[in-house]
Amino acid sequence: MLKTLLKKQFIEINKGFFFDSKKGKNRTKKGAILYILFYVLILVGLLGGLFSFLAYTLAGPLVSAGFGWLYFLIMMGIALVLGIFGSVFTTYSSLYLSTDNDLLLSMPIPIRYIMIARLMGVYLMDLLYTLIVLIPMTVMYYLVAEISFMTIISPIVMSLMVTLLVLILSTGLGWVVARLSLKMKNKSIATAIIALAGIGIYYFVYFKAVNLIQTFLANISTMEIEIKGGMKILYGIGAAAAGSGLPLLAVCAVILALMAAVYIILDRSFIRIVTTKTGAAKIKYREKEAKSRSVNKALLFKEIKHLTSSSSYLLNSSLGSLIMVALAVFLLIKGDMMGSLVFETFGDAIVPMLPILIAGGVCMTTSTNCITAPAVSIEGKDIWISQTLPVKSWQVLRAKIGMHLVFTLIPALLLTLSLMVAFKVSLAMYLPILIIVSVMVLLQAELGLFINLLKPNLKWTSEMVVIKQSLSVAVAMFSGWILSALIIVSGIFLNATLMFWIWFAVIIALAALLNIWLRGKGSRIFSNL
Amino acid sequence: MLSISHLTKKYGDKVAVDDLTLTINGGEIYGFIGHNGAGKTTTIKAVVGILAFDDGEIKIDGLSIKDQPLECKRKIAYIPDNPDLFDYMSGIKYLNFIADVYGVSASDRQERIRKYADLLELTDDLAQPINAYSHGMKQKLAIIAAWIHQPKLIIMDEPFVGLDPKASHLLKQMMRELCDQGGAIFFSTHVLEVAEKLCDKVAIIKNGKLIKSGTMEEVKGDSSLENVFLELEEKPEDDRSED
């Protein structure tokens, strides 16, 4: 029975691989395998390549200098950040809010099995994000380290521990959110606040660890290496992956104990959480003077209402806005200091690179916002409403783009202005940089819709399946990151001024092309979904 | 008001609707009955413009749904078999959204919302989020939304499912009132007693093919609609040519 549930969960998450929505039927086994291979190649090829390069760069020098533990610490830290980012906001919805809860609970299925199946769904997403770092980390280590039983087995065991740690952190936070939301009326806001507080605490701990590593690295040059305090724990974790038996046992014991504790807590509370409906106090309608809006404003309002009424959608899809506002505020306060630091470190050589670096950097941050990538799928069963309204499909799609612009463009321009002021960019470049950032935000919105129209999923049982666990979102986000990384890298290694204008033209051209596609074929796809 | 000519819709090799022809005039309540999977919902979805069809023509008030979909959609309202509405909105916000899209003025919408929400006893719940509504309440909200722009033609798929007896009675009154004002109603149902009492005309569909249509008297004669329907359902397809 558990196998059946796991299969259901797996198919639900990966429905796009097995079901051809265009033809309305299941793909053949061969077709599904080819489809999966294609996407694995894209993900592994692009992101795996990026992290393989990083692992390759770090592994050789650090391992040969006897700092294998530091190599693992850095790589596992990256995997942890990525894994947490990929699953922390989704866990609450994935575990407790599936629309088929009532159906499954009414069947003769042990409740524990339902919970395990849901947990496996979360773990699958956790694996997707962490393994693209952990696999290159392990492979590169094998290439440079002296081979022994422990050096082979330890990275694998520690990789497993990292994936479990991500699961512990995200399910733990999901459980806290669930418990508190039982007592709160506005679950959406409660979930958003608690999740943000949780992630705040997590990143506080993470940055503390980064500071410790930086202090340690500063001491390496003076050969005054002393491992003490918090660094001792970090050293132990790194050493465990590098083949030290005792630390490995200790780390495994701690993580497995934590996992067992989390499992017991979830097991005991799962049924109560999924079956308790707190409901909100009834609000009696009082007639107010009606106001009319234009069609386009009404459509935009509808999209914004959808985004803001779902904490999962809001947190997962527009976290970048929060980051951008926080960075802009930070630059307003500490801009002078940051500017001086950059000029002291890199000298005048950085000046011609600043426009492209700022543009690329802001674009990298805006790529975190994936508002349009699930925007078609999230309509779900309600899509008939948009399709039967007397509006063009393009108007509906344009409203989705508008929503992305409302939430992303304003913070992006704020951050861009703060950066340009802090780094004293020439006034003549203000407008081109603002334009390139604006068009990039538009391009990201269009790209998200483009991918979602090609890979729609309207038959979901948990909105997290389309918000976070969908290929549309992953491909849209990673495409944005890769494009931004290319902009930055080209600015550093090629002629920065020339590359700025080349990217300027490329991004405008791409945005225009996608716009034409969305107005034509994209609109036709939408109306026939 | 609605003219369906030689409508054919295929899903792969399966013919869901086969050469269906129907005409619904202003002032008529037209019932559409058939077994599960007969092709009722497919026909309805093609009429309201959310399902492309392979052959034939659908005209609403003389306009082709294929060539002038927006103009057609302005004249109609649709209530699906399962009222999946925007759960993230309150009832009143949903009605205002629909009114905005159909260009209903502020004063008209206020008056109509008041009228129909009071009639269907939903006024007190309009500020509630739709996800707190029962199936019947959602159905009532979908009905108000359908009536809010005073369409010429209302197309409904199983509209009485989930409604309490009083709401069903009120809906029938609203349907008759709309038709008395020159509008038309085309709806599918499995409740044959309702169809028999309410409809001016009826069409019976089996395996995608229209097997009988006409005024209620023409279709049922001296028998009941239920008897006629069951008889036609049991008849082998080849024998139907006599009807």
PDB file of N, CA and C in Angstrom, chain B residues 1-87:
ATOM      1  N   MET B   1     -31.320  32.053 -31.327  1.00  0.00           N
ATOM      2  CA  MET B   1     -30.358  32.501 -30.304  1.00  0.00           C
ATOM      3  C   MET B   1     -29.086  31.646 -30.314  1.00  0.00           C
ATOM      4  N   LEU B   2     -29.310  30.334 -30.367  1.00  0.00           N
ATOM      5  CA  LEU B   2     -28.159  29.413 -30.466  1.00  0.00           C
ATOM      6  C   LEU B   2     -28.422  28.408 -31.582  1.00  0.00           C
ATOM      7  N   SER B   3     -27.463  28.353 -32.489  1.00  0.00           N
ATOM      8  CA  SER B   3     -27.622  27.396 -33.580  1.00  0.00           C
ATOM      9  C   SER B   3     -26.373  26.521 -33.656  1.00  0.00           C
ATOM     10  N   ILE B   4     -26.602  25.234 -33.491  1.00  0.00           N
ATOM     11  CA  ILE B   4     -25.490  24.273 -33.576  1.00  0.00           C
ATOM     12  C   ILE B   4     -25.721  23.465 -34.855  1.00  0.00           C
ATOM     13  N   SER B   5     -24.787  23.528 -35.781  1.00  0.00           N
ATOM     14  CA  SER B   5     -24.979  22.792 -37.038  1.00  0.00           C
ATOM     15  C   SER B   5     -23.852  21.799 -37.271  1.00  0.00           C
ATOM     16  N   HIS B   6     -24.239  20.566 -37.368  1.00  0.00           N
ATOM     17  CA  HIS B   6     -23.319  19.469 -37.719  1.00  0.00           C
ATOM     18  C   HIS B   6     -22.053  19.478 -36.853  1.00  0.00           C
ATOM     19  N   LEU B   7     -22.229  19.705 -35.578  1.00  0.00           N
ATOM     20  CA  LEU B   7     -21.071  19.754 -34.658  1.00  0.00           C
ATOM     21  C   LEU B   7     -20.454  18.365 -34.492  1.00  0.00           C
ATOM     22  N   THR B   8     -19.154  18.303 -34.710  1.00  0.00           N
ATOM     23  CA  THR B   8     -18.424  17.053 -34.509  1.00  0.00           C
ATOM     24  C   THR B   8     -17.173  17.345 -33.694  1.00  0.00           C
ATOM     25  N   LYS B   9     -16.996  16.550 -32.653  1.00  0.00           N
ATOM     26  CA  LYS B   9     -15.793  16.697 -31.819  1.00  0.00           C
ATOM     27  C   LYS B   9     -15.217  15.313 -31.554  1.00  0.00           C
ATOM     28  N   LYS B  10     -13.927  15.194 -31.858  1.00  0.00           N
ATOM     29  CA  LYS B  10     -13.261  13.898 -31.651  1.00  0.00           C
ATOM     30  C   LYS B  10     -12.163  14.050 -30.600  1.00  0.00           C
ATOM     31  N   TYR B  11     -11.995  13.011 -29.786  1.00  0.00           N
ATOM     32  CA  TYR B  11     -10.834  12.926 -28.903  1.00  0.00           C
ATOM     33  C   TYR B  11     -10.000  11.766 -29.427  1.00  0.00           C
ATOM     34  N   GLY B  12      -9.000  12.068 -30.177  1.00  0.00           N
ATOM     35  CA  GLY B  12      -8.233  10.998 -30.815  1.00  0.00           C
ATOM     36  C   GLY B  12      -9.132  10.284 -31.816  1.00  0.00           C
ATOM     37  N   ASP B  13      -9.305   8.953 -31.633  1.00  0.00           N
ATOM     38  CA  ASP B  13     -10.170   8.197 -32.539  1.00  0.00           C
ATOM     39  C   ASP B  13     -11.627   8.203 -32.083  1.00  0.00           C
ATOM     40  N   LYS B  14     -11.833   8.603 -30.824  1.00  0.00           N
ATOM     41  CA  LYS B  14     -13.193   8.534 -30.277  1.00  0.00           C
ATOM     42  C   LYS B  14     -14.007   9.762 -30.686  1.00  0.00           C
ATOM     43  N   VAL B  15     -15.187   9.497 -31.252  1.00  0.00           N
ATOM     44  CA  VAL B  15     -16.060  10.620 -31.632  1.00  0.00           C
ATOM     45  C   VAL B  15     -16.956  10.927 -30.439  1.00  0.00           C
ATOM     46  N   ALA B  16     -16.726  12.080 -29.812  1.00  0.00           N
ATOM     47  CA  ALA B  16     -17.498  12.433 -28.615  1.00  0.00           C
ATOM     48  C   ALA B  16     -18.832  13.051 -29.002  1.00  0.00           C
ATOM     49  N   VAL B  17     -18.821  13.889 -30.032  1.00  0.00           N
ATOM     50  CA  VAL B  17     -20.063  14.482 -30.547  1.00  0.00           C
ATOM     51  C   VAL B  17     -20.058  14.271 -32.056  1.00  0.00           C
ATOM     52  N   ASP B  18     -21.172  13.711 -32.547  1.00  0.00           N
ATOM     53  CA  ASP B  18     -21.183  13.268 -33.942  1.00  0.00           C
ATOM     54  C   ASP B  18     -22.293  13.970 -34.733  1.00  0.00           C
ATOM     55  N   ASP B  19     -21.929  14.967 -35.517  1.00  0.00           N
ATOM     56  CA  ASP B  19     -22.857  15.626 -36.451  1.00  0.00           C
ATOM     57  C   ASP B  19     -24.131  16.119 -35.746  1.00  0.00           C
ATOM     58  N   LEU B  20     -23.937  16.817 -34.662  1.00  0.00           N
ATOM     59  CA  LEU B  20     -25.073  17.277 -33.854  1.00  0.00           C
ATOM     60  C   LEU B  20     -25.629  18.604 -34.386  1.00  0.00           C
ATOM     61  N   THR B  21     -26.932  18.649 -34.573  1.00  0.00           N
ATOM     62  CA  THR B  21     -27.560  19.892 -35.029  1.00  0.00           C
ATOM     63  C   THR B  21     -28.736  20.221 -34.111  1.00  0.00           C
ATOM     64  N   LEU B  22     -28.721  21.461 -33.608  1.00  0.00           N
ATOM     65  CA  LEU B  22     -29.774  21.917 -32.689  1.00  0.00           C
ATOM     66  C   LEU B  22     -30.008  23.403 -32.904  1.00  0.00           C
ATOM     67  N   THR B  23     -31.247  23.847 -32.687  1.00  0.00           N
ATOM     68  CA  THR B  23     -31.503  25.293 -32.734  1.00  0.00           C
ATOM     69  C   THR B  23     -32.310  25.676 -31.508  1.00  0.00           C
ATOM     70  N   ILE B  24     -31.827  26.698 -30.825  1.00  0.00           N
ATOM     71  CA  ILE B  24     -32.537  27.170 -29.632  1.00  0.00           C
ATOM     72  C   ILE B  24     -32.953  28.616 -29.886  1.00  0.00           C
ATOM     73  N   ASN B  25     -34.219  28.865 -29.796  1.00  0.00           N
ATOM     74  CA  ASN B  25     -34.726  30.210 -30.080  1.00  0.00           C
ATOM     75  C   ASN B  25     -34.892  31.024 -28.796  1.00  0.00           C
ATOM     76  N   GLY B  26     -34.985  32.315 -28.970  1.00  0.00           N
ATOM     77  CA  GLY B  26     -35.232  33.207 -27.841  1.00  0.00           C
ATOM     78  C   GLY B  26     -36.539  32.809 -27.179  1.00  0.00           C
ATOM     79  N   GLY B  27     -36.592  32.890 -25.861  1.00  0.00           N
ATOM     80  CA  GLY B  27     -37.815  32.555 -25.136  1.00  0.00           C
ATOM     81  C   GLY B  27     -37.918  31.081 -24.777  1.00  0.00           C
ATOM     82  N   GLU B  28     -36.938  30.275 -25.206  1.00  0.00           N
ATOM     83  CA  GLU B  28     -37.025  28.822 -24.957  1.00  0.00           C
ATOM     84  C   GLU B  28     -36.090  28.362 -23.836  1.00  0.00           C
ATOM     85  N   ILE B  29     -36.642  27.438 -23.051  1.00  0.00           N
ATOM     86  CA  ILE B  29     -35.772  26.699 -22.119  1.00  0.00           C
ATOM     87  C   ILE B  29     -35.556  25.335 -22.765  1.00  0.00           C
ATOM     88  N   TYR B  30     -34.311  25.045 -23.083  1.00  0.00           N
ATOM     89  CA  TYR B  30     -34.002  23.852 -23.870  1.00  0.00           C
ATOM     90  C   TYR B  30     -33.218  22.866 -22.990  1.00  0.00           C
ATOM     91  N   GLY B  31     -33.784  21.714 -22.776  1.00  0.00           N
ATOM     92  CA  GLY B  31     -33.114  20.694 -21.965  1.00  0.00           C
ATOM     93  C   GLY B  31     -32.286  19.756 -22.831  1.00  0.00           C
ATOM     94  N   PHE B  32     -31.172  19.338 -22.277  1.00  0.00           N
ATOM     95  CA  PHE B  32     -30.241  18.495 -23.029  1.00  0.00           C
ATOM     96  C   PHE B  32     -29.965  17.279 -22.156  1.00  0.00           C
ATOM     97  N   ILE B  33     -30.479  16.124 -22.569  1.00  0.00           N
ATOM     98  CA  ILE B  33     -30.324  14.962 -21.694  1.00  0.00           C
ATOM     99  C   ILE B  33     -29.606  13.810 -22.405  1.00  0.00           C
ATOM    100  N   GLY B  34     -29.010  12.990 -21.597  1.00  0.00           N
ATOM    101  CA  GLY B  34     -28.260  11.852 -22.143  1.00  0.00           C
ATOM    102  C   GLY B  34     -27.546  11.135 -21.015  1.00  0.00           C
ATOM    103  N   HIS B  35     -27.091   9.934 -21.309  1.00  0.00           N
ATOM    104  CA  HIS B  35     -26.400   9.152 -20.272  1.00  0.00           C
ATOM    105  C   HIS B  35     -25.023   9.758 -19.977  1.00  0.00           C
ATOM    106  N   ASN B  36     -24.375   9.253 -18.935  1.00  0.00           N
ATOM    107  CA  ASN B  36     -23.018   9.741 -18.626  1.00  0.00           C
ATOM    108  C   ASN B  36     -22.099   9.436 -19.793  1.00  0.00           C
ATOM    109  N   GLY B  37     -21.345  10.434 -20.215  1.00  0.00           N
ATOM    110  CA  GLY B  37     -20.403  10.228 -21.321  1.00  0.00           C
ATOM    111  C   GLY B  37     -21.064  10.295 -22.685  1.00  0.00           C
ATOM    112  N   ALA B  38     -22.316  10.782 -22.724  1.00  0.00           N
ATOM    113  CA  ALA B  38     -23.033  10.837 -24.009  1.00  0.00           C
ATOM    114  C   ALA B  38     -22.502  11.945 -24.924  1.00  0.00           C
ATOM    115  N   GLY B  39     -21.908  12.976 -24.306  1.00  0.00           N
ATOM    116  CA  GLY B  39     -21.374  14.090 -25.108  1.00  0.00           C
ATOM    117  C   GLY B  39     -22.001  15.428 -24.753  1.00  0.00           C
ATOM    118  N   LYS B  40     -22.753  15.459 -23.639  1.00  0.00           N
ATOM    119  CA  LYS B  40     -23.435  16.704 -23.235  1.00  0.00           C
ATOM    120  C   LYS B  40     -22.425  17.794 -22.869  1.00  0.00           C
ATOM    121  N   THR B  41     -21.513  17.447 -21.961  1.00  0.00           N
ATOM    122  CA  THR B  41     -20.553  18.458 -21.502  1.00  0.00           C
ATOM    123  C   THR B  41     -19.637  18.899 -22.640  1.00  0.00           C
ATOM    124  N   THR B  42     -19.271  17.952 -23.498  1.00  0.00           N
ATOM    125  CA  THR B  42     -18.422  18.314 -24.641  1.00  0.00           C
ATOM    126  C   THR B  42     -19.148  19.323 -25.531  1.00  0.00           C
ATOM    127  N   THR B  43     -20.429  19.073 -25.782  1.00  0.00           N
ATOM    128  CA  THR B  43     -21.207  20.005 -26.609  1.00  0.00           C
ATOM    129  C   THR B  43     -21.264  21.375 -25.938  1.00  0.00           C
ATOM    130  N   ILE B  44     -21.576  21.359 -24.647  1.00  0.00           N
ATOM    131  CA  ILE B  44     -21.699  22.627 -23.906  1.00  0.00           C
ATOM    132  C   ILE B  44     -20.379  23.399 -23.926  1.00  0.00           C
ATOM    133  N   LYS B  45     -19.267  22.685 -23.707  1.00  0.00           N
ATOM    134  CA  LYS B  45     -17.958  23.363 -23.696  1.00  0.00           C
ATOM    135  C   LYS B  45     -17.611  23.924 -25.068  1.00  0.00           C
ATOM    136  N   ALA B  46     -18.043  23.241 -26.103  1.00  0.00           N
ATOM    137  CA  ALA B  46     -17.799  23.769 -27.455  1.00  0.00           C
ATOM    138  C   ALA B  46     -18.639  25.024 -27.678  1.00  0.00           C
ATOM    139  N   VAL B  47     -19.869  25.007 -27.168  1.00  0.00           N
ATOM    140  CA  VAL B  47     -20.766  26.167 -27.344  1.00  0.00           C
ATOM    141  C   VAL B  47     -20.207  27.400 -26.641  1.00  0.00           C
ATOM    142  N   VAL B  48     -19.665  27.199 -25.427  1.00  0.00           N
ATOM    143  CA  VAL B  48     -19.181  28.372 -24.681  1.00  0.00           C
ATOM    144  C   VAL B  48     -17.752  28.769 -25.071  1.00  0.00           C
ATOM    145  N   GLY B  49     -17.191  28.055 -26.004  1.00  0.00           N
ATOM    146  CA  GLY B  49     -15.903  28.476 -26.561  1.00  0.00           C
ATOM    147  C   GLY B  49     -14.678  28.019 -25.814  1.00  0.00           C
ATOM    148  N   ILE B  50     -14.812  26.981 -24.965  1.00  0.00           N
ATOM    149  CA  ILE B  50     -13.598  26.523 -24.266  1.00  0.00           C
ATOM    150  C   ILE B  50     -13.113  25.174 -24.796  1.00  0.00           C
ATOM    151  N   LEU B  51     -13.745  24.715 -25.860  1.00  0.00           N
ATOM    152  CA  LEU B  51     -13.294  23.468 -26.461  1.00  0.00           C
ATOM    153  C   LEU B  51     -13.367  23.616 -27.980  1.00  0.00           C
ATOM    154  N   ALA B  52     -12.211  23.490 -28.596  1.00  0.00           N
ATOM    155  CA  ALA B  52     -12.201  23.587 -30.068  1.00  0.00           C
ATOM    156  C   ALA B  52     -12.860  22.333 -30.634  1.00  0.00           C
ATOM    157  N   PHE B  53     -13.605  22.489 -31.732  1.00  0.00           N
ATOM    158  CA  PHE B  53     -14.265  21.307 -32.319  1.00  0.00           C
ATOM    159  C   PHE B  53     -13.742  21.063 -33.722  1.00  0.00           C
ATOM    160  N   ASP B  54     -14.010  19.845 -34.210  1.00  0.00           N
ATOM    161  CA  ASP B  54     -13.403  19.443 -35.483  1.00  0.00           C
ATOM    162  C   ASP B  54     -14.220  19.880 -36.689  1.00  0.00           C
ATOM    163  N   ASP B  55     -15.526  19.828 -36.530  1.00  0.00           N
ATOM    164  CA  ASP B  55     -16.375  20.135 -37.687  1.00  0.00           C
ATOM    165  C   ASP B  55     -17.659  20.804 -37.239  1.00  0.00           C
ATOM    166  N   GLY B  56     -18.298  21.476 -38.170  1.00  0.00           N
ATOM    167  CA  GLY B  56     -19.579  22.087 -37.881  1.00  0.00           C
ATOM    168  C   GLY B  56     -19.467  23.560 -37.550  1.00  0.00           C
ATOM    169  N   GLU B  57     -20.576  24.106 -37.073  1.00  0.00           N
ATOM    170  CA  GLU B  57     -20.619  25.543 -36.793  1.00  0.00           C
ATOM    171  C   GLU B  57     -21.508  25.797 -35.587  1.00  0.00           C
ATOM    172  N   ILE B  58     -21.086  26.729 -34.764  1.00  0.00           N
ATOM    173  CA  ILE B  58     -21.922  27.135 -33.624  1.00  0.00           C
ATOM    174  C   ILE B  58     -22.117  28.642 -33.731  1.00  0.00           C
ATOM    175  N   LYS B  59     -23.372  29.063 -33.746  1.00  0.00           N
ATOM    176  CA  LYS B  59     -23.646  30.500 -33.833  1.00  0.00           C
ATOM    177  C   LYS B  59     -24.483  30.939 -32.647  1.00  0.00           C
ATOM    178  N   ILE B  60     -24.061  32.050 -32.065  1.00  0.00           N
ATOM    179  CA  ILE B  60     -24.808  32.621 -30.948  1.00  0.00           C
ATOM    180  C   ILE B  60     -25.331  33.980 -31.386  1.00  0.00           C
ATOM    181  N   ASP B  61     -26.627  34.105 -31.406  1.00  0.00           N
ATOM    182  CA  ASP B  61     -27.258  35.337 -31.882  1.00  0.00           C
ATOM    183  C   ASP B  61     -26.698  35.736 -33.252  1.00  0.00           C
ATOM    184  N   GLY B  62     -26.472  34.760 -34.088  1.00  0.00           N
ATOM    185  CA  GLY B  62     -26.003  35.003 -35.453  1.00  0.00           C
ATOM    186  C   GLY B  62     -24.494  35.120 -35.601  1.00  0.00           C
ATOM    187  N   LEU B  63     -23.769  35.080 -34.489  1.00  0.00           N
ATOM    188  CA  LEU B  63     -22.307  35.236 -34.566  1.00  0.00           C
ATOM    189  C   LEU B  63     -21.624  33.885 -34.345  1.00  0.00           C
ATOM    190  N   SER B  64     -20.554  33.644 -35.103  1.00  0.00           N
ATOM    191  CA  SER B  64     -19.851  32.367 -34.996  1.00  0.00           C
ATOM    192  C   SER B  64     -18.908  32.371 -33.788  1.00  0.00           C
ATOM    193  N   ILE B  65     -18.998  31.332 -32.988  1.00  0.00           N
ATOM    194  CA  ILE B  65     -18.113  31.233 -31.799  1.00  0.00           C
ATOM    195  C   ILE B  65     -16.654  31.063 -32.229  1.00  0.00           C
ATOM    196  N   LYS B  66     -16.483  30.501 -33.447  1.00  0.00           N
ATOM    197  CA  LYS B  66     -15.110  30.307 -33.930  1.00  0.00           C
ATOM    198  C   LYS B  66     -14.517  31.640 -34.381  1.00  0.00           C
ATOM    199  N   ASP B  67     -15.313  32.420 -35.119  1.00  0.00           N
ATOM    200  CA  ASP B  67     -14.778  33.644 -35.727  1.00  0.00           C
ATOM    201  C   ASP B  67     -14.871  34.864 -34.811  1.00  0.00           C
ATOM    202  N   GLN B  68     -15.924  34.917 -34.004  1.00  0.00           N
ATOM    203  CA  GLN B  68     -16.096  36.093 -33.132  1.00  0.00           C
ATOM    204  C   GLN B  68     -16.321  35.644 -31.687  1.00  0.00           C
ATOM    205  N   PRO B  69     -15.329  34.975 -31.116  1.00  0.00           N
ATOM    206  CA  PRO B  69     -15.541  34.397 -29.775  1.00  0.00           C
ATOM    207  C   PRO B  69     -15.865  35.436 -28.702  1.00  0.00           C
ATOM    208  N   LEU B  70     -15.201  36.580 -28.745  1.00  0.00           N
ATOM    209  CA  LEU B  70     -15.426  37.561 -27.671  1.00  0.00           C
ATOM    210  C   LEU B  70     -16.838  38.132 -27.727  1.00  0.00           C
ATOM    211  N   GLU B  71     -17.303  38.434 -28.955  1.00  0.00           N
ATOM    212  CA  GLU B  71     -18.656  38.981 -29.109  1.00  0.00           C
ATOM    213  C   GLU B  71     -19.686  37.951 -28.626  1.00  0.00           C
ATOM    214  N   CYS B  72     -19.423  36.685 -28.967  1.00  0.00           N
ATOM    215  CA  CYS B  72     -20.335  35.618 -28.532  1.00  0.00           C
ATOM    216  C   CYS B  72     -20.341  35.508 -27.009  1.00  0.00           C
ATOM    217  N   LYS B  73     -19.129  35.542 -26.422  1.00  0.00           N
ATOM    218  CA  LYS B  73     -19.033  35.348 -24.968  1.00  0.00           C
ATOM    219  C   LYS B  73     -19.715  36.484 -24.205  1.00  0.00           C
ATOM    220  N   ARG B  74     -19.754  37.674 -24.822  1.00  0.00           N
ATOM    221  CA  ARG B  74     -20.427  38.804 -24.169  1.00  0.00           C
ATOM    222  C   ARG B  74     -21.933  38.560 -24.056  1.00  0.00           C
ATOM    223  N   LYS B  75     -22.454  37.747 -24.954  1.00  0.00           N
ATOM    224  CA  LYS B  75     -23.906  37.528 -24.981  1.00  0.00           C
ATOM    225  C   LYS B  75     -24.354  36.361 -24.098  1.00  0.00           C
ATOM    226  N   ILE B  76     -23.379  35.573 -23.658  1.00  0.00           N
ATOM    227  CA  ILE B  76     -23.775  34.360 -22.921  1.00  0.00           C
ATOM    228  C   ILE B  76     -23.226  34.346 -21.487  1.00  0.00           C
ATOM    229  N   ALA B  77     -23.748  33.408 -20.735  1.00  0.00           N
ATOM    230  CA  ALA B  77     -23.154  33.107 -19.422  1.00  0.00           C
ATOM    231  C   ALA B  77     -23.134  31.591 -19.309  1.00  0.00           C
ATOM    232  N   TYR B  78     -22.167  31.099 -18.555  1.00  0.00           N
ATOM    233  CA  TYR B  78     -21.981  29.643 -18.452  1.00  0.00           C
ATOM    234  C   TYR B  78     -21.834  29.250 -16.988  1.00  0.00           C
ATOM    235  N   ILE B  79     -22.535  28.217 -16.627  1.00  0.00           N
ATOM    236  CA  ILE B  79     -22.367  27.652 -15.280  1.00  0.00           C
ATOM    237  C   ILE B  79     -21.953  26.186 -15.472  1.00  0.00           C
ATOM    238  N   PRO B  80     -20.733  25.835 -15.076  1.00  0.00           N
ATOM    239  CA  PRO B  80     -20.274  24.449 -15.302  1.00  0.00           C
ATOM    240  C   PRO B  80     -20.893  23.480 -14.303  1.00  0.00           C
ATOM    241  N   ASP B  81     -20.656  22.188 -14.535  1.00  0.00           N
ATOM    242  CA  ASP B  81     -21.248  21.184 -13.649  1.00  0.00           C
ATOM    243  C   ASP B  81     -20.673  21.241 -12.240  1.00  0.00           C
ATOM    244  N   ASN B  82     -19.431  21.663 -12.119  1.00  0.00           N
ATOM    245  CA  ASN B  82     -18.830  21.788 -10.799  1.00  0.00           C
ATOM    246  C   ASN B  82     -18.396  23.243 -10.625  1.00  0.00           C
ATOM    247  N   PRO B  83     -19.042  23.977  -9.726  1.00  0.00           N
ATOM    248  CA  PRO B  83     -18.725  25.409  -9.644  1.00  0.00           C
ATOM    249  C   PRO B  83     -17.375  25.681  -8.990  1.00  0.00           C
ATOM    250  N   ASP B  84     -16.308  25.441  -9.734  1.00  0.00           N
ATOM    251  CA  ASP B  84     -14.966  25.785  -9.240  1.00  0.00           C
ATOM    252  C   ASP B  84     -14.764  27.273  -9.475  1.00  0.00           C
ATOM    253  N   LEU B  85     -14.839  28.035  -8.418  1.00  0.00           N
ATOM    254  CA  LEU B  85     -14.694  29.489  -8.547  1.00  0.00           C
ATOM    255  C   LEU B  85     -13.360  29.908  -7.932  1.00  0.00           C
ATOM    256  N   PHE B  86     -13.059  31.203  -7.978  1.00  0.00           N
ATOM    257  CA  PHE B  86     -11.786  31.670  -7.413  1.00  0.00           C
ATOM    258  C   PHE B  86     -11.876  31.610  -5.884  1.00  0.00           C
ATOM    259  N   ASP B  87     -11.382  30.513  -5.326  1.00  0.00           N
ATOM    260  CA  ASP B  87     -11.489  30.292  -3.880  1.00  0.00           C
ATOM    261  C   ASP B  87     -10.815  31.381  -3.051  1.00  0.00           C
TER     262      ASP B  87
END
